[in-house]
Coordinates of C-alpha atoms in Angstrom, one line a residue:
M1 CA 154.1 111.6 -68.2
R2 CA 154.7 112.6 -71.8
T3 CA 154.7 116.3 -72.4
E4 CA 154.1 117.4 -75.9
K5 CA 154.7 120.8 -77.5
S6 CA 151.5 122.5 -78.0
G7 CA 149.8 125.2 -79.9
Q8 CA 149.8 128.9 -79.3
D9 CA 147.9 131.8 -80.0
G10 CA 150.2 134.7 -80.7
Q11 CA 148.1 136.3 -83.4
G12 CA 148.8 139.8 -84.3
G13 CA 152.4 139.3 -83.5
E14 CA 154.4 136.2 -84.0
G15 CA 153.1 134.4 -81.0
G16 CA 154.6 131.2 -79.9
R17 CA 154.1 127.7 -80.7
G18 CA 153.0 127.1 -77.2
G19 CA 153.9 123.8 -75.9
R20 CA 155.0 121.3 -78.5
G21 CA 152.1 120.8 -80.8
G22 CA 150.0 123.4 -82.5
G23 CA 151.1 127.0 -82.6
G24 CA 152.5 129.1 -85.2
A25 CA 154.9 131.8 -86.1
G26 CA 156.0 134.6 -84.0
P27 CA 156.2 138.4 -83.6
A28 CA 158.3 141.2 -84.9
G29 CA 159.8 141.3 -88.3
P30 CA 163.5 141.1 -89.1
P31 CA 165.1 143.7 -91.3
R32 CA 164.3 141.8 -94.6
P33 CA 161.1 139.9 -93.9
R34 CA 160.2 137.2 -96.4
Q35 CA 156.6 136.6 -97.0
G36 CA 155.3 133.1 -96.4
G37 CA 153.3 130.8 -94.3
A38 CA 153.9 129.5 -90.9
G39 CA 152.3 126.5 -89.4
S40 CA 151.0 125.0 -86.3
H41 CA 153.1 124.1 -83.4
R42 CA 153.6 121.8 -80.5
D43 CA 151.5 118.8 -80.8
G44 CA 149.6 118.1 -77.7
G45 CA 147.2 120.6 -76.2
A46 CA 144.1 121.9 -77.7
A47 CA 145.8 124.8 -79.3
P48 CA 144.2 127.5 -81.4
T49 CA 145.6 128.1 -84.9
R50 CA 147.3 131.4 -85.4
R51 CA 148.3 133.7 -88.1
A52 CA 151.8 133.2 -89.2
D53 CA 154.4 135.8 -89.5
A54 CA 152.2 138.7 -88.8
P55 CA 154.1 141.9 -87.8
P56 CA 153.5 143.8 -84.6
H57 CA 150.6 146.2 -84.8
R58 CA 151.4 149.5 -86.3
G59 CA 150.7 152.4 -84.0
G60 CA 152.9 150.4 -81.7
A61 CA 156.5 150.2 -82.7
G62 CA 158.1 150.0 -86.1
R63 CA 160.8 147.5 -86.8
H64 CA 163.7 150.0 -86.8
R65 CA 162.0 153.1 -85.5
R66 CA 162.4 154.1 -81.9
S67 CA 159.2 155.6 -80.5
R68 CA 159.2 159.3 -79.8
T69 CA 157.7 161.2 -76.9
G70 CA 154.9 163.6 -78.1
R71 CA 154.4 167.1 -76.7
R72 CA 151.5 166.0 -74.6
G73 CA 152.7 164.3 -71.4
F74 CA 156.3 165.2 -72.1
T75 CA 157.4 165.0 -68.5
A76 CA 155.9 161.6 -67.8
G77 CA 157.2 160.3 -71.1
A78 CA 160.7 161.6 -70.3
V79 CA 160.7 160.0 -66.9
G80 CA 159.5 156.8 -68.4
V81 CA 162.3 156.8 -70.9
L82 CA 164.9 157.5 -68.2
L83 CA 163.6 154.7 -66.1
A84 CA 163.6 152.3 -69.1
V85 CA 167.2 153.3 -70.0
L86 CA 168.3 152.7 -66.4
C87 CA 166.4 149.4 -66.3
A88 CA 168.0 148.3 -69.6
G89 CA 171.4 149.3 -68.3
L90 CA 171.0 147.3 -65.1
A91 CA 169.7 144.4 -67.1
A92 CA 172.7 144.5 -69.4
A93 CA 175.1 144.4 -66.4
W94 CA 173.0 141.7 -64.8
D95 CA 173.0 139.6 -68.0
S96 CA 176.8 139.1 -68.5
P97 CA 178.9 139.0 -65.3
R98 CA 181.2 136.6 -67.1
G99 CA 181.8 139.2 -69.8
G100 CA 181.0 138.9 -73.5
T101 CA 182.5 139.2 -76.9
D102 CA 181.4 139.3 -80.5
G103 CA 183.8 136.5 -81.2
P104 CA 187.5 136.4 -82.2
G105 CA 188.5 139.9 -82.9
G106 CA 185.3 141.3 -81.5
P107 CA 185.3 144.4 -79.4
G108 CA 185.5 142.6 -76.1
G109 CA 188.0 139.9 -76.8
D110 CA 187.7 136.7 -74.9
T111 CA 186.6 137.6 -71.3
R112 CA 186.0 134.1 -70.1
A113 CA 189.0 134.5 -67.7
S114 CA 187.4 137.4 -65.9
A115 CA 186.2 136.9 -62.3
T116 CA 182.8 135.4 -62.0
T117 CA 181.2 135.7 -58.6
A118 CA 177.7 134.9 -59.7
L119 CA 178.1 131.1 -59.5
P120 CA 178.8 129.0 -56.5
F121 CA 181.7 127.3 -58.3
D122 CA 184.5 128.3 -60.7
M123 CA 183.4 127.5 -64.3
P124 CA 185.9 125.5 -66.2
D125 CA 187.3 127.2 -69.3
R126 CA 185.5 126.6 -72.6
A127 CA 188.1 124.3 -74.0
A128 CA 187.9 122.0 -71.0
L129 CA 184.1 121.8 -71.3
R130 CA 184.2 121.1 -75.0
A131 CA 187.0 118.5 -74.8
G132 CA 185.0 115.5 -73.5
G133 CA 182.6 115.0 -76.4
R134 CA 179.3 115.3 -74.4
M135 CA 177.2 118.2 -75.8
V136 CA 174.5 120.4 -74.3
F137 CA 172.1 122.2 -76.6
A138 CA 169.1 124.5 -75.8
H139 CA 165.9 124.4 -77.9
Y140 CA 165.7 127.9 -79.5
F141 CA 162.2 129.1 -80.4
T142 CA 162.3 131.9 -83.0
P143 CA 159.0 133.7 -82.0
Y144 CA 160.5 135.1 -78.8
P145 CA 163.8 136.9 -79.4
L146 CA 165.1 139.5 -76.9
S147 CA 163.1 142.3 -78.6
L148 CA 160.3 142.3 -81.1
D149 CA 160.3 145.9 -82.0
N150 CA 163.4 147.7 -80.6
E151 CA 161.3 149.7 -78.2
E152 CA 161.8 150.6 -74.6
P153 CA 161.0 147.6 -72.4
H154 CA 158.2 149.2 -70.5
R155 CA 156.2 149.9 -73.7
D156 CA 157.5 147.3 -76.2
Y157 CA 155.4 144.6 -77.9
Y158 CA 156.0 142.2 -75.0
A159 CA 154.7 144.7 -72.5
R160 CA 151.8 146.0 -74.5
N161 CA 150.5 142.9 -76.2
Y162 CA 151.9 139.6 -74.7
L163 CA 152.0 140.3 -71.0
A164 CA 149.0 142.6 -70.8
P165 CA 145.7 140.7 -70.4
H166 CA 144.0 143.1 -72.9
G167 CA 146.9 142.8 -75.4
E168 CA 146.5 142.1 -79.1
N169 CA 143.0 143.6 -79.1
G170 CA 141.9 141.4 -76.2
K171 CA 142.3 138.1 -77.9
H172 CA 144.2 136.7 -74.9
R173 CA 141.9 138.2 -72.3
A174 CA 140.2 134.9 -71.4
Y175 CA 143.4 133.4 -70.1
G176 CA 144.9 136.6 -68.7
G177 CA 147.4 137.4 -71.5
L178 CA 149.5 135.3 -73.7
L179 CA 152.7 135.2 -71.5
R180 CA 153.6 135.4 -67.9
D181 CA 157.3 136.1 -68.4
R182 CA 159.5 137.6 -71.1
P183 CA 163.2 137.8 -72.1
R184 CA 165.3 140.0 -69.9
P185 CA 164.9 143.6 -71.1
V186 CA 167.3 145.1 -73.5
R187 CA 167.8 148.7 -74.5
P188 CA 166.9 150.0 -78.0
Q189 CA 169.8 150.4 -80.3
D190 CA 170.7 151.7 -83.6
G191 CA 171.7 149.7 -86.6
D192 CA 170.9 146.0 -87.1
W193 CA 169.4 145.5 -83.6
E194 CA 168.0 142.1 -84.3
A195 CA 171.4 140.7 -85.3
A196 CA 173.0 142.3 -82.2
N197 CA 170.3 140.8 -79.9
L198 CA 170.8 137.3 -81.4
R199 CA 174.6 137.6 -80.9
Q200 CA 173.9 138.5 -77.3
E201 CA 171.8 135.4 -76.9
V202 CA 174.5 133.3 -78.3
R203 CA 177.1 134.8 -76.0
T204 CA 174.8 134.2 -73.0
A205 CA 174.3 130.6 -73.9
R206 CA 178.0 130.0 -74.7
D207 CA 179.2 131.6 -71.5
A208 CA 176.9 129.4 -69.5
G209 CA 178.7 126.4 -71.0
L210 CA 176.2 125.4 -73.7
D211 CA 177.5 124.0 -77.0
G212 CA 174.8 125.4 -79.2
F213 CA 171.1 125.7 -79.9
T214 CA 168.7 123.2 -81.5
L215 CA 166.9 125.5 -83.9
D216 CA 163.2 125.0 -84.2
V217 CA 162.4 125.5 -87.9
L218 CA 158.8 126.5 -87.7
S219 CA 158.2 127.6 -91.3
L220 CA 160.1 127.8 -94.6
A221 CA 159.4 131.4 -95.3
G222 CA 158.5 134.5 -93.3
R223 CA 159.9 136.1 -90.2
N224 CA 160.7 132.9 -88.3
W225 CA 162.5 131.5 -91.2
E226 CA 164.5 134.7 -91.5
R227 CA 165.4 134.5 -87.8
C228 CA 166.7 131.0 -88.4
R229 CA 169.2 132.3 -91.0
M230 CA 170.1 135.3 -88.7
L231 CA 170.8 133.0 -85.8
L232 CA 173.1 130.8 -87.8
E233 CA 175.0 133.9 -88.8
A234 CA 175.1 135.3 -85.3
A235 CA 176.5 132.0 -83.9
H236 CA 179.3 131.9 -86.5
V237 CA 180.2 135.6 -85.8
V238 CA 180.3 135.2 -82.0
D239 CA 182.0 131.8 -81.8
P240 CA 182.7 129.4 -84.6
G241 CA 182.6 126.6 -82.1
F242 CA 178.9 127.3 -81.1
R243 CA 176.8 124.9 -83.1
I244 CA 173.3 125.1 -84.4
V245 CA 171.4 121.8 -84.8
L246 CA 168.7 122.0 -87.5
M247 CA 165.3 120.9 -86.1
P248 CA 162.4 121.0 -88.6
D249 CA 159.2 121.2 -86.5
M250 CA 156.9 118.6 -87.8
A251 CA 154.0 119.8 -85.7
S252 CA 154.2 123.0 -87.7
L253 CA 155.5 121.8 -91.1
T254 CA 152.4 119.8 -91.9
T255 CA 152.0 120.4 -95.6
E256 CA 155.6 120.5 -96.9
G257 CA 156.9 117.6 -98.8
P258 CA 160.3 115.8 -98.6
R259 CA 161.8 118.0 -101.4
E260 CA 160.8 121.2 -99.8
I261 CA 162.2 120.1 -96.4
A262 CA 165.4 119.0 -98.0
D263 CA 165.8 122.3 -99.9
A264 CA 165.3 124.3 -96.7
L265 CA 167.7 122.2 -94.7
A266 CA 170.3 122.5 -97.5
E267 CA 170.0 126.3 -97.5
L268 CA 170.5 126.5 -93.8
A269 CA 173.3 124.0 -94.0
R270 CA 175.4 126.5 -96.0
S271 CA 176.2 128.2 -92.8
P272 CA 179.4 127.1 -91.1
A273 CA 177.5 127.2 -87.8
A274 CA 175.2 124.3 -88.8
H275 CA 176.2 121.4 -86.6
R276 CA 178.2 118.6 -88.3
L277 CA 179.8 115.5 -86.8
P278 CA 183.6 115.2 -87.0
D279 CA 183.2 113.1 -90.2
G280 CA 181.3 116.0 -91.9
R281 CA 177.8 114.7 -91.6
L282 CA 175.1 117.3 -91.1
V283 CA 173.0 116.7 -88.0
V284 CA 169.3 116.8 -88.8
S285 CA 167.0 116.4 -85.7
P286 CA 163.3 116.9 -86.4
F287 CA 160.9 117.6 -83.6
K288 CA 157.9 115.1 -83.6
A289 CA 159.7 113.0 -86.2
E290 CA 157.0 110.3 -86.0
A291 CA 154.6 112.7 -87.7
R292 CA 156.1 111.2 -90.8
S293 CA 157.2 107.7 -91.5
A294 CA 160.8 106.5 -91.5
A295 CA 160.4 105.9 -95.2
W296 CA 159.3 109.5 -95.7
W297 CA 162.4 110.7 -93.9
S298 CA 164.5 108.4 -95.9
G299 CA 163.3 110.3 -98.9
V300 CA 164.4 113.6 -97.3
L301 CA 167.9 112.2 -96.5
D302 CA 168.3 110.7 -99.9
D303 CA 167.3 114.0 -101.5
L304 CA 169.8 115.9 -99.4
R305 CA 172.6 113.5 -100.6
A306 CA 171.6 113.2 -104.2
R307 CA 170.7 116.8 -105.1
H308 CA 172.7 118.8 -102.5
G309 CA 175.7 116.5 -101.8
L310 CA 174.9 116.4 -98.1
R311 CA 175.6 113.4 -95.9
T312 CA 173.5 113.4 -92.8
A313 CA 173.3 112.1 -89.2
F314 CA 169.6 111.8 -88.4
V315 CA 168.7 112.3 -84.7
P316 CA 164.9 112.3 -84.5
V317 CA 163.1 113.8 -81.5
F318 CA 160.0 111.8 -80.6
L319 CA 156.9 112.5 -78.6
D320 CA 156.8 108.7 -77.9
F321 CA 160.2 107.1 -78.1
D322 CA 159.0 103.7 -77.1
A323 CA 156.5 103.5 -79.9
S324 CA 158.8 104.9 -82.6
H325 CA 162.5 104.2 -82.2
E326 CA 162.6 100.7 -83.7
E327 CA 161.0 101.9 -86.9
F328 CA 163.5 104.7 -87.2
A329 CA 166.6 102.8 -86.2
P330 CA 167.8 101.9 -89.7
I331 CA 168.1 105.5 -90.8
S332 CA 169.2 107.1 -87.5
H333 CA 172.5 108.2 -85.9
G334 CA 170.7 108.7 -82.6
F335 CA 167.5 109.3 -80.8
S336 CA 165.8 111.8 -78.4
D337 CA 162.5 112.4 -76.8
W338 CA 160.7 115.6 -75.9
G339 CA 160.6 114.3 -72.3
V340 CA 158.6 114.6 -69.1
R341 CA 158.0 117.4 -66.7
T342 CA 158.2 115.5 -63.4
H343 CA 160.2 116.2 -60.3
T344 CA 160.1 112.6 -59.0
P345 CA 163.0 110.5 -60.0
P346 CA 162.3 107.6 -62.3
E347 CA 163.0 104.0 -61.2
D348 CA 165.3 103.5 -64.1
P349 CA 166.8 106.8 -65.4
G350 CA 169.0 105.2 -68.0
R351 CA 166.4 103.0 -69.7
Q352 CA 166.0 105.1 -72.9
A353 CA 169.7 105.8 -73.2
R354 CA 170.4 102.0 -72.9
A355 CA 167.8 101.2 -75.5
A356 CA 169.5 103.7 -77.9
H357 CA 173.0 102.4 -77.1
R358 CA 171.9 98.8 -77.7
L359 CA 171.0 99.8 -81.2
G360 CA 174.3 101.6 -81.7
K361 CA 172.8 105.0 -81.4
I362 CA 173.5 108.1 -79.4
W363 CA 171.0 109.4 -76.9
M364 CA 170.0 113.1 -76.4
Q365 CA 168.4 113.5 -73.0
P366 CA 165.7 116.2 -72.5
V367 CA 166.2 118.5 -69.5
A368 CA 163.5 120.9 -68.4
V369 CA 162.6 123.5 -65.7
Q370 CA 158.8 123.6 -65.6
D371 CA 155.8 123.8 -67.9
A372 CA 152.7 126.1 -67.5
R373 CA 150.6 127.1 -70.5
P374 CA 148.0 129.8 -69.9
N375 CA 146.5 129.7 -73.4
Q376 CA 146.1 125.9 -73.3
G377 CA 144.8 125.8 -69.7
V378 CA 147.3 123.2 -68.4
Y379 CA 150.4 123.0 -66.2
D380 CA 152.7 120.5 -64.6
E381 CA 153.8 120.6 -60.9
A382 CA 157.5 121.3 -61.2
G383 CA 158.3 121.1 -57.5
N384 CA 160.3 124.3 -57.4
T385 CA 163.7 123.4 -58.9
G386 CA 162.8 119.7 -58.5
T387 CA 162.1 119.1 -62.2
L388 CA 165.3 120.8 -63.3
R389 CA 167.4 118.8 -60.8
A390 CA 165.6 115.5 -61.6
T391 CA 165.9 115.7 -65.3
W392 CA 169.6 116.7 -65.0
E393 CA 170.1 113.6 -62.8
R394 CA 168.5 111.5 -65.5
A395 CA 171.0 112.8 -68.0
I396 CA 174.0 112.2 -65.7
A397 CA 173.0 108.9 -64.2
G398 CA 171.5 107.5 -67.4
G399 CA 174.6 107.9 -69.5
A400 CA 173.3 110.4 -72.1
D401 CA 175.6 111.5 -74.9
W402 CA 173.9 114.8 -75.6
V403 CA 171.4 117.0 -73.7
Q404 CA 168.6 119.1 -75.1
L405 CA 167.3 121.8 -72.7
T406 CA 163.6 122.1 -73.4
T407 CA 163.5 125.1 -73.9
W408 CA 165.8 128.1 -74.2
N409 CA 163.0 130.6 -74.7
D410 CA 159.5 129.3 -75.2
Y411 CA 157.8 131.8 -72.9
S412 CA 154.3 130.7 -74.0
E413 CA 154.9 127.4 -72.2
T414 CA 157.0 128.9 -69.4
T415 CA 159.6 126.2 -70.2
H416 CA 162.4 128.8 -70.8
I417 CA 165.8 128.5 -69.2
A418 CA 167.2 131.7 -70.7
P419 CA 167.6 134.8 -68.5
S420 CA 164.1 136.3 -68.1
Q421 CA 162.3 139.2 -66.4
H422 CA 161.0 137.1 -63.6
N423 CA 163.7 134.4 -63.2
G424 CA 166.8 136.3 -63.9
H425 CA 169.8 134.0 -64.5
A426 CA 168.8 131.6 -61.8
Y427 CA 167.8 128.6 -63.9
L428 CA 170.6 129.1 -66.3
D429 CA 173.2 129.4 -63.5
L430 CA 171.9 126.1 -62.0
T431 CA 172.2 124.5 -65.4
S432 CA 175.9 125.6 -65.6
Y433 CA 176.5 123.7 -62.4
Y434 CA 174.8 120.5 -63.7
L435 CA 176.3 120.6 -67.2
T436 CA 179.7 120.9 -65.7
R437 CA 179.2 117.6 -64.0
F438 CA 177.6 116.1 -67.1
K439 CA 180.6 117.2 -69.3
T440 CA 183.5 116.6 -67.0
G441 CA 182.3 113.7 -64.9
R442 CA 183.0 115.5 -61.7
W443 CA 180.9 117.7 -59.4
P444 CA 182.5 121.1 -59.3
A445 CA 183.8 122.3 -55.9
I446 CA 181.6 124.9 -54.1
V447 CA 183.8 127.9 -53.5
R448 CA 181.1 130.6 -52.9
D449 CA 178.0 130.5 -50.7
T450 CA 175.1 130.9 -53.1
L451 CA 171.3 130.6 -52.6
Y452 CA 168.7 130.0 -55.2
L453 CA 165.1 130.9 -54.1
T454 CA 162.0 129.8 -55.9
A455 CA 158.3 130.3 -55.2
R456 CA 155.1 131.0 -57.1
P457 CA 153.5 134.5 -56.7
H458 CA 150.3 133.0 -55.3
L459 CA 148.9 129.7 -54.0
A460 CA 148.1 127.1 -56.7
D461 CA 144.3 127.3 -56.1
A462 CA 144.0 131.1 -56.0
R463 CA 141.3 132.6 -58.1
P464 CA 142.4 135.6 -60.2
T465 CA 140.5 138.9 -59.8
G466 CA 141.1 140.4 -63.3
G467 CA 138.4 138.8 -65.2
Q468 CA 140.3 135.7 -66.4
T469 CA 137.8 133.0 -67.3
R470 CA 140.1 130.2 -68.6
L471 CA 142.3 128.8 -65.8
M472 CA 145.2 126.4 -65.9
T473 CA 144.6 123.0 -64.3
L474 CA 147.0 120.2 -63.6
R475 CA 147.8 117.9 -66.5
G476 CA 146.3 114.5 -65.7
S477 CA 149.7 112.8 -65.4
S478 CA 151.3 115.5 -63.2
E479 CA 152.2 115.2 -59.6
P480 CA 149.7 117.0 -57.2
A481 CA 150.1 120.7 -56.9
R482 CA 152.0 122.0 -54.0
D483 CA 152.4 125.4 -52.3
T484 CA 156.1 125.6 -51.4
V485 CA 159.1 127.8 -51.1
E486 CA 162.5 126.3 -51.8
V487 CA 165.9 127.6 -51.1
L488 CA 168.6 125.5 -52.9
A489 CA 171.7 126.2 -50.9
F490 CA 175.3 125.8 -52.2
L491 CA 177.5 126.2 -49.1
T492 CA 181.2 126.1 -48.6
R493 CA 180.8 125.2 -44.9
P494 CA 177.8 124.2 -42.7
A495 CA 175.4 127.1 -41.9
T496 CA 172.0 127.9 -40.6
L497 CA 169.5 128.6 -43.3
D498 CA 166.7 131.0 -42.4
V499 CA 163.7 131.0 -44.8
T500 CA 161.1 133.7 -44.3
T501 CA 157.7 133.4 -45.9
G502 CA 155.3 136.1 -44.8
A503 CA 155.5 136.5 -41.0
V504 CA 157.1 133.1 -40.4
T505 CA 160.8 132.3 -40.4
T506 CA 162.0 128.7 -40.5
S507 CA 165.6 127.9 -39.5
R508 CA 167.3 124.7 -40.5
P509 CA 170.9 123.6 -40.1
V510 CA 172.4 122.9 -43.5
P511 CA 175.6 121.0 -44.3
A512 CA 178.3 122.0 -46.7
G513 CA 177.5 121.1 -50.3
T514 CA 174.2 121.4 -52.2
T515 CA 170.9 121.1 -50.1
P516 CA 167.3 122.0 -51.0
V517 CA 165.2 123.3 -48.1
V518 CA 161.5 123.4 -48.7
V519 CA 158.9 125.2 -46.5
P520 CA 155.2 126.1 -46.9
L521 CA 154.3 129.1 -49.1
R522 CA 152.6 132.0 -47.3
T523 CA 151.4 135.4 -48.4
G524 CA 153.9 138.2 -48.0
R525 CA 157.6 138.6 -48.7
V526 CA 159.8 135.6 -49.3
S527 CA 163.5 135.5 -48.5
G528 CA 166.4 133.3 -47.5
A529 CA 169.7 133.8 -45.7
A530 CA 172.6 131.5 -44.8
V531 CA 174.0 132.5 -41.4
R532 CA 177.4 131.3 -40.1
D533 CA 179.2 132.4 -37.0
G534 CA 176.7 135.1 -36.4
R535 CA 177.1 136.6 -39.9
T536 CA 175.1 136.4 -43.1
A537 CA 177.1 134.5 -45.6
A538 CA 174.5 134.8 -48.4
A539 CA 171.0 136.3 -48.7
V540 CA 168.3 136.4 -51.4
E541 CA 164.8 137.8 -51.6
L542 CA 162.1 137.4 -54.3
P543 CA 161.2 140.9 -55.8
F544 CA 157.5 140.4 -55.3
R545 CA 155.0 139.7 -52.5
V546 CA 153.0 136.5 -52.6
V547 CA 149.4 137.5 -52.8
R548 CA 146.2 135.7 -51.9
H549 CA 144.2 137.2 -54.8
P550 CA 146.3 137.7 -58.0
E551 CA 145.0 139.7 -60.9
V552 CA 145.9 136.9 -63.3
Q553 CA 146.9 133.3 -62.7
D554 CA 150.6 132.7 -62.9
L555 CA 151.8 129.2 -62.0
Q556 CA 155.4 129.4 -63.0
Y557 CA 158.0 129.2 -60.2
R558 CA 159.8 132.5 -60.2
A559 CA 163.4 132.5 -59.2
A560 CA 166.2 134.6 -57.7
T561 CA 169.8 134.1 -56.8
S562 CA 172.0 135.6 -54.2
G563 CA 174.8 135.6 -56.8
R564 CA 173.3 138.4 -58.9
P565 CA 171.6 141.7 -58.3
T566 CA 168.0 141.9 -59.4
P567 CA 167.1 145.2 -61.3
P568 CA 164.0 146.2 -59.4
C569 CA 162.5 148.4 -62.1
C570 CA 162.4 145.5 -64.5
L571 CA 160.4 143.2 -62.2

């Protein structure tokens, strides 16, 4: 099954591109917004077009201004602010158990050596992870930064307009709101809050073991363009070793010519954070590269060399690798594909990598968590953590050179792996485990009992009660929907795993190592516990009740981990 990026409807704010194909710009303006167009995004679903680079609605939050509590309702407003501050404080602690720094000489110093009890294994140090040559990037989508307006999380643009079914003047009402999840909440701050938040995202990704971001260049002017520049700056400030791969989005950049693309890439390439190979070549990795011919791209690369003095390593990302890679081979350093969202292992996980290697090219393997798109009305059955595990296994067994996590933060497609309101760090922590194997060639030793719990908040066929008229249905190539709870257990020694769904508890003996235990989803509370020698070694509970009749349809698998506390006020 080929999964394309697709369009998105974030009008009024910046919105998201949606899932690879159609889409547009995104919300909230940076400090120095540049005027300009946006574009469609993510080629694939039937996606509505959206206004590009529109700022958040006034009357909501200003870009730098914190909202004030009026005289009317002072008590309730004050309580709300206190709760939001508490929530943001908990979220900040929740976000960085490994510690963080603004880079060499930053206020925190390098805290990588501090104790990390969140993970079931001891993370290798950064130098060891970077020494082997294999690289892991996450696809960064500029419309969804940590904050869009520097407001308190309970009343910011995400809360008011993207998560609320009636948000943005009701334009998302038919599908129950634009988003079902959001970045983990952050507190409002003074100064250049957008730059500070981007630095935090870089720290989070770096400390999880990632080498950098593949930066989705949606437009060549406007707010998303400005965020591209800011992210490159943030990466260089936090860690000069954290790399940004330039990825012009050809589902969005549909009218720009070779000269315009070359000029934009050359401007971004001035940043020291732009990823270059050891021989100095700038890596250019367009999404949906086949939207233009290989000859067209040759013109871009020739222009970069002739007018800007830039030698390049071209690594196109295709929607259909098999149909395109032979044409592009003469101009390419490597290949990638946007990938599939399936939890069943392929018969031959290394086929595409071998095809690339036979042509003397590197292969960048896509790795994904899940895919559910309310505004496009489609989803894929992820099989709890099955898709994440299966796509990582493809990268490992198939001999990939690089990995692209698709995506870091596309909340409109629910493909995000970044820490979020409803998934916490669970998916990113699991990725740290698999990328350690990918990079070092060895499975890390399990030294702490840790449980990862995933389930949907309702059964797959539940009908929402809130007036939603457009429902998500399975993509035709997806596996059948399933209603399951999974506890992925990382155990130092054998134990009994108790999984409770509603009023039913299922007990299973589980060996040492990594084992998924899957049981039927039922309404009520969902929890898991590893019991050994009469004592609980690890326990986790999802911070919601599975319901029979949800207000809106939400088909993402929400996640929690026993390794980290969940801030209850933020969920």
